[in-house]
PDB file of C-alpha atoms and ligand atoms in Angstrom:
ATOM      1  CA  MET A   1      10.710  77.333  32.760  1.00  0.00           C
ATOM      2  CA  LYS A   2      10.726  81.164  31.596  1.00  0.00           C
ATOM      3  CA  PRO A   3       6.989  82.580  29.931  1.00  0.00           C
ATOM      4  CA  ALA A   4       6.392  81.772  26.317  1.00  0.00           C
ATOM      5  CA  ILE A   5       4.533  85.726  26.943  1.00  0.00           C
ATOM      6  CA  ASP A   6       4.736  87.324  30.036  1.00  0.00           C
ATOM      7  CA  VAL A   7       2.720  90.461  30.103  1.00  0.00           C
ATOM      8  CA  GLN A   8       3.373  92.774  33.564  1.00  0.00           C
ATOM      9  CA  ASP A   9       1.021  95.279  34.232  1.00  0.00           C
ATOM     10  CA  VAL A  10      -0.043  96.451  30.709  1.00  0.00           C
ATOM     11  CA  SER A  11      -2.131  99.225  29.934  1.00  0.00           C
ATOM     12  CA  GLN A  12      -2.673 101.052  26.798  1.00  0.00           C
ATOM     13  CA  VAL A  13      -4.372 104.500  25.902  1.00  0.00           C
ATOM     14  CA  TYR A  14      -5.711 105.024  22.154  1.00  0.00           C
ATOM     15  CA  VAL A  15      -5.796 108.742  21.910  1.00  0.00           C
ATOM     16  CA  ALA A  16      -7.734 110.141  19.350  1.00  0.00           C
ATOM     17  CA  LYS A  17      -8.849 113.546  18.322  1.00  0.00           C
ATOM     18  CA  LYS A  18     -10.468 114.606  21.002  1.00  0.00           C
ATOM     19  CA  LYS A  19     -10.944 112.377  23.809  1.00  0.00           C
ATOM     20  CA  ALA A  20      -8.298 109.617  25.081  1.00  0.00           C
ATOM     21  CA  VAL A  21     -10.213 105.447  25.125  1.00  0.00           C
ATOM     22  CA  LEU A  22      -8.312 103.214  28.288  1.00  0.00           C
ATOM     23  CA  ALA A  23      -8.244 100.411  25.905  1.00  0.00           C
ATOM     24  CA  VAL A  24      -6.950  97.780  28.745  1.00  0.00           C
ATOM     25  CA  GLU A  25      -5.376  98.293  32.013  1.00  0.00           C
ATOM     26  CA  HIS A  26      -4.166  96.869  34.779  1.00  0.00           C
ATOM     27  CA  ILE A  27      -3.479  93.443  32.577  1.00  0.00           C
ATOM     28  CA  SER A  28      -1.322  90.779  33.706  1.00  0.00           C
ATOM     29  CA  PHE A  29      -0.814  87.125  32.779  1.00  0.00           C
ATOM     30  CA  GLN A  30       1.581  84.716  31.815  1.00  0.00           C
ATOM     31  CA  LEU A  31       1.454  81.618  28.878  1.00  0.00           C
ATOM     32  CA  LEU A  32       3.816  78.333  28.916  1.00  0.00           C
ATOM     33  CA  PRO A  33       5.579  77.057  26.743  1.00  0.00           C
ATOM     34  CA  GLY A  34       3.584  74.706  25.359  1.00  0.00           C
ATOM     35  CA  GLU A  35       0.196  76.583  27.116  1.00  0.00           C
ATOM     36  CA  PHE A  36      -2.883  77.074  25.424  1.00  0.00           C
ATOM     37  CA  VAL A  37      -4.492  79.848  26.219  1.00  0.00           C
ATOM     38  CA  SER A  38      -7.470  81.409  25.509  1.00  0.00           C
ATOM     39  CA  LEU A  39      -8.921  85.200  25.662  1.00  0.00           C
ATOM     40  CA  ILE A  40     -12.892  85.061  25.800  1.00  0.00           C
ATOM     41  CA  GLY A  41     -14.981  88.897  26.627  1.00  0.00           C
ATOM     42  CA  PRO A  42     -17.440  90.805  24.863  1.00  0.00           C
ATOM     43  CA  SER A  43     -16.556  93.418  21.743  1.00  0.00           C
ATOM     44  CA  GLY A  44     -14.358  96.017  23.380  1.00  0.00           C
ATOM     45  CA  CYS A  45     -12.776  94.477  26.197  1.00  0.00           C
ATOM     46  CA  GLY A  46      -8.750  95.375  24.471  1.00  0.00           C
ATOM     47  CA  LYS A  47      -8.682  91.657  22.481  1.00  0.00           C
ATOM     48  CA  THR A  48      -7.665  92.680  19.670  1.00  0.00           C
ATOM     49  CA  THR A  49      -5.390  95.394  21.866  1.00  0.00           C
ATOM     50  CA  LEU A  50      -3.536  93.102  23.578  1.00  0.00           C
ATOM     51  CA  LEU A  51      -2.273  90.821  21.111  1.00  0.00           C
ATOM     52  CA  SER A  52      -1.103  94.207  19.107  1.00  0.00           C
ATOM     53  CA  MET A  53       1.114  94.416  21.760  1.00  0.00           C
ATOM     54  CA  ILE A  54       2.721  90.925  22.120  1.00  0.00           C
ATOM     55  CA  ALA A  55       3.409  90.416  18.824  1.00  0.00           C
ATOM     56  CA  GLY A  56       5.369  94.298  18.807  1.00  0.00           C
ATOM     57  CA  LEU A  57       3.192  95.910  16.579  1.00  0.00           C
ATOM     58  CA  MET A  58       2.392  98.171  19.353  1.00  0.00           C
ATOM     59  CA  ALA A  59       4.367  99.681  22.319  1.00  0.00           C
ATOM     60  CA  PRO A  60       2.476  99.934  25.719  1.00  0.00           C
ATOM     61  CA  THR A  61       1.856 103.044  27.313  1.00  0.00           C
ATOM     62  CA  ARG A  62       2.597 101.096  30.888  1.00  0.00           C
ATOM     63  CA  GLY A  63       3.776  97.897  31.093  1.00  0.00           C
ATOM     64  CA  VAL A  64       5.760  95.665  29.618  1.00  0.00           C
ATOM     65  CA  VAL A  65       5.421  92.206  27.561  1.00  0.00           C
ATOM     66  CA  GLY A  66       7.900  89.702  27.547  1.00  0.00           C
ATOM     67  CA  LEU A  67       8.926  86.543  25.758  1.00  0.00           C
ATOM     68  CA  PHE A  68      10.676  84.465  27.116  1.00  0.00           C
ATOM     69  CA  GLY A  69      12.278  86.135  30.033  1.00  0.00           C
ATOM     70  CA  GLU A  70      13.298  89.598  27.063  1.00  0.00           C
ATOM     71  CA  PRO A  71      11.367  92.327  26.777  1.00  0.00           C
ATOM     72  CA  VAL A  72       9.073  92.764  23.074  1.00  0.00           C
ATOM     73  CA  THR A  73      10.727  96.449  21.510  1.00  0.00           C
ATOM     74  CA  GLY A  74       9.324  95.544  17.669  1.00  0.00           C
ATOM     75  CA  PRO A  75       7.800  92.021  15.877  1.00  0.00           C
ATOM     76  CA  SER A  76       9.786  89.478  16.959  1.00  0.00           C
ATOM     77  CA  PRO A  77       9.939  85.769  15.073  1.00  0.00           C
ATOM     78  CA  LYS A  78       9.253  84.115  17.775  1.00  0.00           C
ATOM     79  CA  ILE A  79       5.859  85.353  16.740  1.00  0.00           C
ATOM     80  CA  GLY A  80       2.715  83.478  14.163  1.00  0.00           C
ATOM     81  CA  TYR A  81      -0.512  85.723  13.603  1.00  0.00           C
ATOM     82  CA  MET A  82      -3.627  84.814  12.836  1.00  0.00           C
ATOM     83  CA  LEU A  83      -6.609  86.605  11.951  1.00  0.00           C
ATOM     84  CA  GLN A  84      -9.794  85.686  11.426  1.00  0.00           C
ATOM     85  CA  GLN A  85      -9.032  86.974   7.202  1.00  0.00           C
ATOM     86  CA  ASP A  86      -6.638  84.847   5.698  1.00  0.00           C
ATOM     87  CA  TYR A  87      -5.588  88.729   3.548  1.00  0.00           C
ATOM     88  CA  LEU A  88      -4.564  85.540   0.533  1.00  0.00           C
ATOM     89  CA  PHE A  89      -3.287  87.122  -2.131  1.00  0.00           C
ATOM     90  CA  PRO A  90      -5.513  86.475  -5.085  1.00  0.00           C
ATOM     91  CA  TRP A  91      -3.187  86.839  -7.924  1.00  0.00           C
ATOM     92  CA  ARG A  92      -0.515  84.469  -5.945  1.00  0.00           C
ATOM     93  CA  THR A  93      -1.017  80.404  -5.957  1.00  0.00           C
ATOM     94  CA  ILE A  94      -1.728  78.863  -2.726  1.00  0.00           C
ATOM     95  CA  VAL A  95       1.966  77.700  -2.252  1.00  0.00           C
ATOM     96  CA  ASP A  96       3.247  81.147  -3.733  1.00  0.00           C
ATOM     97  CA  ASN A  97       0.771  82.549  -0.786  1.00  0.00           C
ATOM     98  CA  ALA A  98       2.450  80.452   1.648  1.00  0.00           C
ATOM     99  CA  TYR A  99       6.487  82.037   1.341  1.00  0.00           C
ATOM    100  CA  ILE A 100       5.022  85.047   2.260  1.00  0.00           C
ATOM    101  CA  GLY A 101       6.270  84.929   5.365  1.00  0.00           C
ATOM    102  CA  LEU A 102      10.066  82.909   4.476  1.00  0.00           C
ATOM    103  CA  GLU A 103      10.083  85.791   1.570  1.00  0.00           C
ATOM    104  CA  LEU A 104       9.996  89.080   4.097  1.00  0.00           C
ATOM    105  CA  ARG A 105      12.751  87.563   6.354  1.00  0.00           C
ATOM    106  CA  GLY A 106      14.655  86.314   3.578  1.00  0.00           C
ATOM    107  CA  GLN A 107      14.464  82.677   4.202  1.00  0.00           C
ATOM    108  CA  LEU A 108      12.983  81.351   1.486  1.00  0.00           C
ATOM    109  CA  THR A 109      15.827  77.887   1.613  1.00  0.00           C
ATOM    110  CA  LYS A 110      15.672  74.944  -0.169  1.00  0.00           C
ATOM    111  CA  GLU A 111      14.574  73.659   2.660  1.00  0.00           C
ATOM    112  CA  ARG A 112      12.108  75.636   3.796  1.00  0.00           C
ATOM    113  CA  LYS A 113      10.393  74.894   1.293  1.00  0.00           C
ATOM    114  CA  ASP A 114      10.732  72.008   1.316  1.00  0.00           C
ATOM    115  CA  TYR A 115       8.969  72.072   4.736  1.00  0.00           C
ATOM    116  CA  VAL A 116       5.697  74.366   3.533  1.00  0.00           C
ATOM    117  CA  HIS A 117       5.594  71.406   1.835  1.00  0.00           C
ATOM    118  CA  HIS A 118       5.700  69.363   4.249  1.00  0.00           C
ATOM    119  CA  LEU A 119       2.703  71.333   5.734  1.00  0.00           C
ATOM    120  CA  LEU A 120       0.268  71.896   2.989  1.00  0.00           C
ATOM    121  CA  GLU A 121       0.557  68.261   2.161  1.00  0.00           C
ATOM    122  CA  GLU A 122      -0.279  67.761   6.467  1.00  0.00           C
ATOM    123  CA  MET A 123      -3.683  70.470   5.974  1.00  0.00           C
ATOM    124  CA  GLY A 124      -4.374  68.108   2.493  1.00  0.00           C
ATOM    125  CA  LEU A 125      -4.112  71.179   0.155  1.00  0.00           C
ATOM    126  CA  ILE A 126      -0.670  69.701  -1.465  1.00  0.00           C
ATOM    127  CA  GLY A 127      -3.342  68.912  -4.374  1.00  0.00           C
ATOM    128  CA  PHE A 128      -4.222  73.131  -4.533  1.00  0.00           C
ATOM    129  CA  LYS A 129      -0.839  73.914  -4.456  1.00  0.00           C
ATOM    130  CA  ASP A 130      -0.576  75.425  -7.379  1.00  0.00           C
ATOM    131  CA  ALA A 131      -4.454  76.374  -7.147  1.00  0.00           C
ATOM    132  CA  LEU A 132      -5.248  80.311  -6.857  1.00  0.00           C
ATOM    133  CA  PRO A 133      -7.132  81.138  -3.946  1.00  0.00           C
ATOM    134  CA  ALA A 134     -10.353  81.960  -4.981  1.00  0.00           C
ATOM    135  CA  GLN A 135     -10.610  78.072  -6.467  1.00  0.00           C
ATOM    136  CA  LEU A 136     -10.883  77.222  -2.814  1.00  0.00           C
ATOM    137  CA  SER A 137     -13.020  77.264  -0.355  1.00  0.00           C
ATOM    138  CA  GLY A 138     -12.991  79.748   2.818  1.00  0.00           C
ATOM    139  CA  GLY A 139     -12.319  76.846   5.189  1.00  0.00           C
ATOM    140  CA  MET A 140      -9.206  76.259   2.896  1.00  0.00           C
ATOM    141  CA  ARG A 141      -7.613  79.322   2.310  1.00  0.00           C
ATOM    142  CA  GLN A 142      -8.112  79.176   7.000  1.00  0.00           C
ATOM    143  CA  ARG A 143      -5.461  76.779   6.110  1.00  0.00           C
ATOM    144  CA  VAL A 144      -3.007  78.301   3.658  1.00  0.00           C
ATOM    145  CA  ALA A 145      -3.210  80.454   6.503  1.00  0.00           C
ATOM    146  CA  LEU A 146      -2.587  78.012   8.777  1.00  0.00           C
ATOM    147  CA  VAL A 147       0.648  77.011   6.527  1.00  0.00           C
ATOM    148  CA  ARG A 148       2.311  80.270   5.637  1.00  0.00           C
ATOM    149  CA  THR A 149       1.891  81.524  10.011  1.00  0.00           C
ATOM    150  CA  LEU A 150       4.115  78.226  10.318  1.00  0.00           C
ATOM    151  CA  ALA A 151       6.459  78.407   7.536  1.00  0.00           C
ATOM    152  CA  THR A 152       8.914  79.908   9.060  1.00  0.00           C
ATOM    153  CA  ASP A 153       8.031  78.347  12.460  1.00  0.00           C
ATOM    154  CA  PRO A 154       7.547  80.470  15.536  1.00  0.00           C
ATOM    155  CA  ASP A 155       6.755  79.175  18.991  1.00  0.00           C
ATOM    156  CA  ILE A 156       4.270  81.950  19.713  1.00  0.00           C
ATOM    157  CA  LEU A 157       0.978  82.040  17.847  1.00  0.00           C
ATOM    158  CA  LEU A 158      -1.312  84.843  18.008  1.00  0.00           C
ATOM    159  CA  LEU A 159      -4.854  83.965  17.170  1.00  0.00           C
ATOM    160  CA  ASP A 160      -7.449  86.223  16.751  1.00  0.00           C
ATOM    161  CA  GLU A 161     -10.649  85.539  16.114  1.00  0.00           C
ATOM    162  CA  PRO A 162      -9.073  82.513  13.282  1.00  0.00           C
ATOM    163  CA  PHE A 163     -12.581  80.766  12.719  1.00  0.00           C
ATOM    164  CA  SER A 164     -15.138  83.370  13.324  1.00  0.00           C
ATOM    165  CA  ALA A 165     -15.486  83.767   9.517  1.00  0.00           C
ATOM    166  CA  LEU A 166     -16.490  80.137   8.896  1.00  0.00           C
ATOM    167  CA  ASP A 167     -19.118  77.508   8.192  1.00  0.00           C
ATOM    168  CA  TYR A 168     -20.350  75.248  11.598  1.00  0.00           C
ATOM    169  CA  GLN A 169     -18.593  72.180  10.334  1.00  0.00           C
ATOM    170  CA  THR A 170     -15.753  73.922   8.836  1.00  0.00           C
ATOM    171  CA  LYS A 171     -14.871  75.460  12.252  1.00  0.00           C
ATOM    172  CA  LEU A 172     -15.081  72.112  13.705  1.00  0.00           C
ATOM    173  CA  GLN A 173     -13.272  69.898  11.393  1.00  0.00           C
ATOM    174  CA  LEU A 174      -9.904  73.312  11.499  1.00  0.00           C
ATOM    175  CA  GLU A 175     -11.086  73.587  15.380  1.00  0.00           C
ATOM    176  CA  ASP A 176      -8.953  70.372  15.217  1.00  0.00           C
ATOM    177  CA  LEU A 177      -6.426  69.998  13.083  1.00  0.00           C
ATOM    178  CA  VAL A 178      -4.905  72.735  15.122  1.00  0.00           C
ATOM    179  CA  ALA A 179      -4.715  72.143  17.444  1.00  0.00           C
ATOM    180  CA  GLU A 180      -4.025  69.153  16.864  1.00  0.00           C
ATOM    181  CA  THR A 181      -1.039  70.104  14.768  1.00  0.00           C
ATOM    182  CA  LEU A 182      -0.023  72.990  17.560  1.00  0.00           C
ATOM    183  CA  ARG A 183       0.042  69.836  20.066  1.00  0.00           C
ATOM    184  CA  ASP A 184       2.032  68.014  17.321  1.00  0.00           C
ATOM    185  CA  LYS A 185       4.461  70.358  17.101  1.00  0.00           C
ATOM    186  CA  GLY A 186       5.101  71.919  20.474  1.00  0.00           C
ATOM    187  CA  LYS A 187       3.640  75.147  20.478  1.00  0.00           C
ATOM    188  CA  SER A 188       2.606  78.195  22.544  1.00  0.00           C
ATOM    189  CA  ALA A 189      -0.533  79.730  21.292  1.00  0.00           C
ATOM    190  CA  LEU A 190      -2.798  82.758  22.581  1.00  0.00           C
ATOM    191  CA  LEU A 191      -6.762  82.616  21.296  1.00  0.00           C
ATOM    192  CA  VAL A 192      -8.919  85.217  21.351  1.00  0.00           C
ATOM    193  CA  THR A 193     -12.370  84.435  20.724  1.00  0.00           C
ATOM    194  CA  HIS A 194     -15.666  85.528  21.667  1.00  0.00           C
ATOM    195  CA  ASP A 195     -16.909  81.551  21.425  1.00  0.00           C
ATOM    196  CA  ILE A 196     -16.720  80.549  24.925  1.00  0.00           C
ATOM    197  CA  THR A 197     -17.239  76.051  23.456  1.00  0.00           C
ATOM    198  CA  GLU A 198     -14.875  77.179  21.671  1.00  0.00           C
ATOM    199  CA  ALA A 199     -12.649  78.369  24.734  1.00  0.00           C
ATOM    200  CA  ILE A 200     -13.303  75.393  26.495  1.00  0.00           C
ATOM    201  CA  ALA A 201     -12.473  72.799  24.315  1.00  0.00           C
ATOM    202  CA  MET A 202      -9.186  74.045  23.436  1.00  0.00           C
ATOM    203  CA  SER A 203      -7.090  75.421  25.990  1.00  0.00           C
ATOM    204  CA  ASP A 204      -5.645  74.027  28.932  1.00  0.00           C
ATOM    205  CA  ARG A 205      -6.684  78.253  30.581  1.00  0.00           C
ATOM    206  CA  ILE A 206      -8.789  80.807  29.508  1.00  0.00           C
ATOM    207  CA  PHE A 207      -8.926  84.315  30.502  1.00  0.00           C
ATOM    208  CA  ILE A 208     -12.325  85.441  30.770  1.00  0.00           C
ATOM    209  CA  LEU A 209     -11.933  89.626  30.609  1.00  0.00           C
ATOM    210  CA  GLN A 210     -14.884  92.973  30.929  1.00  0.00           C
ATOM    211  CA  PRO A 211     -14.945  96.052  28.630  1.00  0.00           C
ATOM    212  CA  ARG A 212     -14.160  99.795  29.302  1.00  0.00           C
ATOM    213  CA  PRO A 213     -12.215  99.666  30.316  1.00  0.00           C
ATOM    214  CA  GLY A 214     -10.141  96.380  29.802  1.00  0.00           C
ATOM    215  CA  ARG A 215      -9.246  93.871  32.644  1.00  0.00           C
ATOM    216  CA  ILE A 216      -9.421  90.338  33.519  1.00  0.00           C
ATOM    217  CA  ARG A 217     -12.046  89.686  35.304  1.00  0.00           C
ATOM    218  CA  ARG A 218     -11.491  86.345  35.875  1.00  0.00           C
ATOM    219  CA  GLU A 219      -9.185  82.757  35.341  1.00  0.00           C
ATOM    220  CA  VAL A 220     -10.636  79.773  34.515  1.00  0.00           C
ATOM    221  CA  GLU A 221      -8.777  76.354  34.415  1.00  0.00           C
ATOM    222  CA  VAL A 222     -10.108  73.812  31.815  1.00  0.00           C
ATOM    223  CA  PRO A 223     -10.478  70.432  33.652  1.00  0.00           C
ATOM    224  CA  ALA A 224      -7.634  67.646  32.892  1.00  0.00           C
ATOM    225  CA  ASP A 225     -10.509  65.017  30.447  1.00  0.00           C
ATOM    226  CA  ILE A 226     -11.598  68.376  29.095  1.00  0.00           C
ATOM    227  CA  ARG A 227      -8.050  69.448  27.898  1.00  0.00           C
ATOM    228  CA  ALA A 228      -7.608  65.222  26.893  1.00  0.00           C
ATOM    229  CA  GLU A 229      -9.164  65.455  23.916  1.00  0.00           C
ATOM    230  CA  LEU A 230      -9.036  67.335  20.576  1.00  0.00           C
ATOM    231  CA  PRO A 231     -11.354  70.272  20.773  1.00  0.00           C
ATOM    232  CA  PHE A 232     -14.696  68.220  18.579  1.00  0.00           C
ATOM    233  CA  ALA A 233     -14.118  64.969  21.216  1.00  0.00           C
ATOM    234  CA  ALA A 234     -13.888  68.173  24.637  1.00  0.00           C
ATOM    235  CA  ARG A 235     -17.251  69.051  23.808  1.00  0.00           C
ATOM    236  CA  GLU A 236     -19.410  66.059  25.066  1.00  0.00           C
ATOM    237  CA  GLN A 237     -16.511  65.381  27.984  1.00  0.00           C
ATOM    238  CA  ALA A 238     -18.704  65.063  31.441  1.00  0.00           C
ATOM    239  CA  HIS A 239     -17.067  68.508  32.568  1.00  0.00           C
ATOM    240  CA  PHE A 240     -17.722  70.777  29.718  1.00  0.00           C
ATOM    241  CA  GLN A 241     -21.198  71.696  30.005  1.00  0.00           C
ATOM    242  CA  GLU A 242     -20.623  71.911  33.382  1.00  0.00           C
ATOM    243  CA  LEU A 243     -17.566  75.016  32.916  1.00  0.00           C
ATOM    244  CA  PHE A 244     -20.100  76.197  29.455  1.00  0.00           C
ATOM    245  CA  ARG A 245     -23.004  76.986  31.735  1.00  0.00           C
ATOM    246  CA  ASP A 246     -20.241  78.550  34.837  1.00  0.00           C
ATOM    247  CA  VAL A 247     -18.326  81.297  31.767  1.00  0.00           C
ATOM    248  CA  TRP A 248     -22.403  82.176  30.618  1.00  0.00           C
ATOM    249  CA  SER A 249     -23.061  82.709  34.106  1.00  0.00           C
ATOM    250  CA  GLU A 250     -20.356  85.306  34.244  1.00  0.00           C
ATOM    251  CA  PHE A 251     -21.165  86.508  30.552  1.00  0.00           C
ATOM    252  CA  GLU A 252     -24.402  87.376  31.745  1.00  0.00           C
ATOM    253  CA  GLN A 253     -23.228  89.131  34.362  1.00  0.00           C
ATOM    254  CA  MET A 254     -20.801  90.831  32.534  1.00  0.00           C
ATOM    255  CA  THR A 255     -23.627  92.182  30.083  1.00  0.00           C
ATOM    256  CA  ALA A 256     -25.853  93.528  33.039  1.00  0.00           C
ATOM    257  CA  ALA A 257     -23.280  94.990  34.331  1.00  0.00           C
ATOM    258  CA  GLY A 258     -22.253  96.978  31.585  1.00  0.00           C
ATOM    259  CA  ALA A 259     -25.716  97.569  30.343  1.00  0.00           C
ATOM    260  CA  ALA A 260     -26.882  99.508  34.372  1.00  0.00           C
ATOM    261  CA  MET A 261     -22.766 101.790  34.091  1.00  0.00           C
ATOM    262  CA  LYS A 262     -24.300 102.522  30.058  1.00  0.00           C
ATOM    263  CA  ARG A 263     -27.653 104.067  31.618  1.00  0.00           C
ATOM    264  CA  ARG A 264     -25.899 106.013  34.698  1.00  0.00           C
ATOM    265  CA  GLU A 265     -23.765 107.207  31.958  1.00  0.00           C
ATOM    266  CA  GLY A 266     -26.573 107.776  29.886  1.00  0.00           C
ATOM    267  CA  GLY A 267     -28.471 109.688  32.225  1.00  0.00           C
ATOM    268  CA  GLU A 268     -25.204 111.362  33.864  1.00  0.00           C
ATOM    269  CA  GLY A 269     -24.646 113.062  30.632  1.00  0.00           C
ATOM    270  CA  ARG A 270     -27.243 114.893  29.903  1.00  0.00           C
TER     271      ARG A 270
HETATM  272  P1  ADP B 301     -11.332  94.374  21.204  1.00  0.00           P
HETATM  273  O1  ADP B 301     -10.480  93.038  19.573  1.00  0.00           O
HETATM  274  O2  ADP B 301     -11.499  92.826  21.948  1.00  0.00           O
HETATM  275  O3  ADP B 301     -12.849  94.094  19.899  1.00  0.00           O
HETATM  276  P2  ADP B 301     -10.007  96.163  20.888  1.00  0.00           P
HETATM  277  O4  ADP B 301      -8.272  96.038  21.368  1.00  0.00           O
HETATM  278  O5  ADP B 301      -9.923  96.215  19.428  1.00  0.00           O
HETATM  279  O6  ADP B 301     -11.112  94.570  21.783  1.00  0.00           O
HETATM  280  O7  ADP B 301     -10.757  97.796  22.103  1.00  0.00           O
HETATM  281  C1  ADP B 301     -10.786  97.817  22.261  1.00  0.00           C
HETATM  282  C2  ADP B 301     -11.080  99.330  23.308  1.00  0.00           C
HETATM  283  O8  ADP B 301     -10.727 100.483  22.712  1.00  0.00           O
HETATM  284  C3  ADP B 301     -11.949  99.799  22.320  1.00  0.00           C
HETATM  285  O9  ADP B 301     -12.597 100.496  23.213  1.00  0.00           O
HETATM  286  C4  ADP B 301     -12.039 100.387  21.178  1.00  0.00           C
HETATM  287  O10 ADP B 301     -13.143 101.271  20.056  1.00  0.00           O
HETATM  288  C5  ADP B 301     -10.800 100.801  21.434  1.00  0.00           C
HETATM  289  N1  ADP B 301      -9.136 100.753  20.168  1.00  0.00           N
HETATM  290  C6  ADP B 301      -8.925  99.648  19.430  1.00  0.00           C
HETATM  291  N2  ADP B 301      -8.832 100.870  18.722  1.00  0.00           N
HETATM  292  C7  ADP B 301      -8.862 101.574  18.528  1.00  0.00           C
HETATM  293  C8  ADP B 301      -7.557 102.757  17.771  1.00  0.00           C
HETATM  294  N3  ADP B 301      -7.230 102.244  16.803  1.00  0.00           N
HETATM  295  N4  ADP B 301      -8.180 104.023  18.642  1.00  0.00           N
HETATM  296  C9  ADP B 301      -9.026 104.224  19.277  1.00  0.00           C
HETATM  297  N5  ADP B 301      -9.669 103.586  20.493  1.00  0.00           N
HETATM  298  C10 ADP B 301      -9.356 102.172  19.637  1.00  0.00           C
HETATM  299 MG1   MG B 302     -10.863  92.258  18.095  1.00  0.00          MG
END
């Protein structure tokens, strides 16, 4: 089975005015078809940079990204990207917002439009299809963003903190909806989050990243009892707290090491 995503020894350097920033270095991992994998780590450890390279929006400085065995050379129809902000156009109705990806690809056929209506129904949004985004709550707007992402039927979803702007209850509901929808449709997903419980509750595997430069610190397999449930119920499984404490202490060690490094650099810099 060819991996859905194959990141092979990838590094990315940003060149700013006077200095170069090594954003990520020597990152390698794979995402298998149908798998749900999370990347977690503190802000600045290169999560968004990694997603941008996988999405073909930016070429790696070194290394290669593959999608189903083909090297990434630019944006691919196999990928759908969902962000923290919904980026709905305020002057377009919900259904017209959901059509955007199809329009951009010249795929706005009767069949695809029907599929969008079906998705809106699945997401409990069909009654709002002619409303404007301003009339919807934050959670509903993120559901529209999910419909828009699924409308083009991508194989892989890249999710960059899609729940982090939502209130807690809405976030938990949407986690379940996203997990169930992607599972039913057999999609592969790569989720970026800084919420440890969300990563454990949603994923098959987790990569913990560390910053300066961004590297993979550890890979964590999520136990079967947690994986078998949707995210809300997963939080109540026997191994959940144990795994949470394990990942939490990894974060604490990482932030302690980071603080020590900053102190040293600060001292040397003067
Ligand atoms: P994360 O998503 O984990 O917060 P990012 O991928 O956004 O991390 O950033 C990783 C590192 O690269 C950070 O040190 C950040 O400051 C730097 N960086 C990100 N984008 C740029 C850019 N366009 N130019 C220069 N540096 C950048
Ligand atoms: Mg980011």
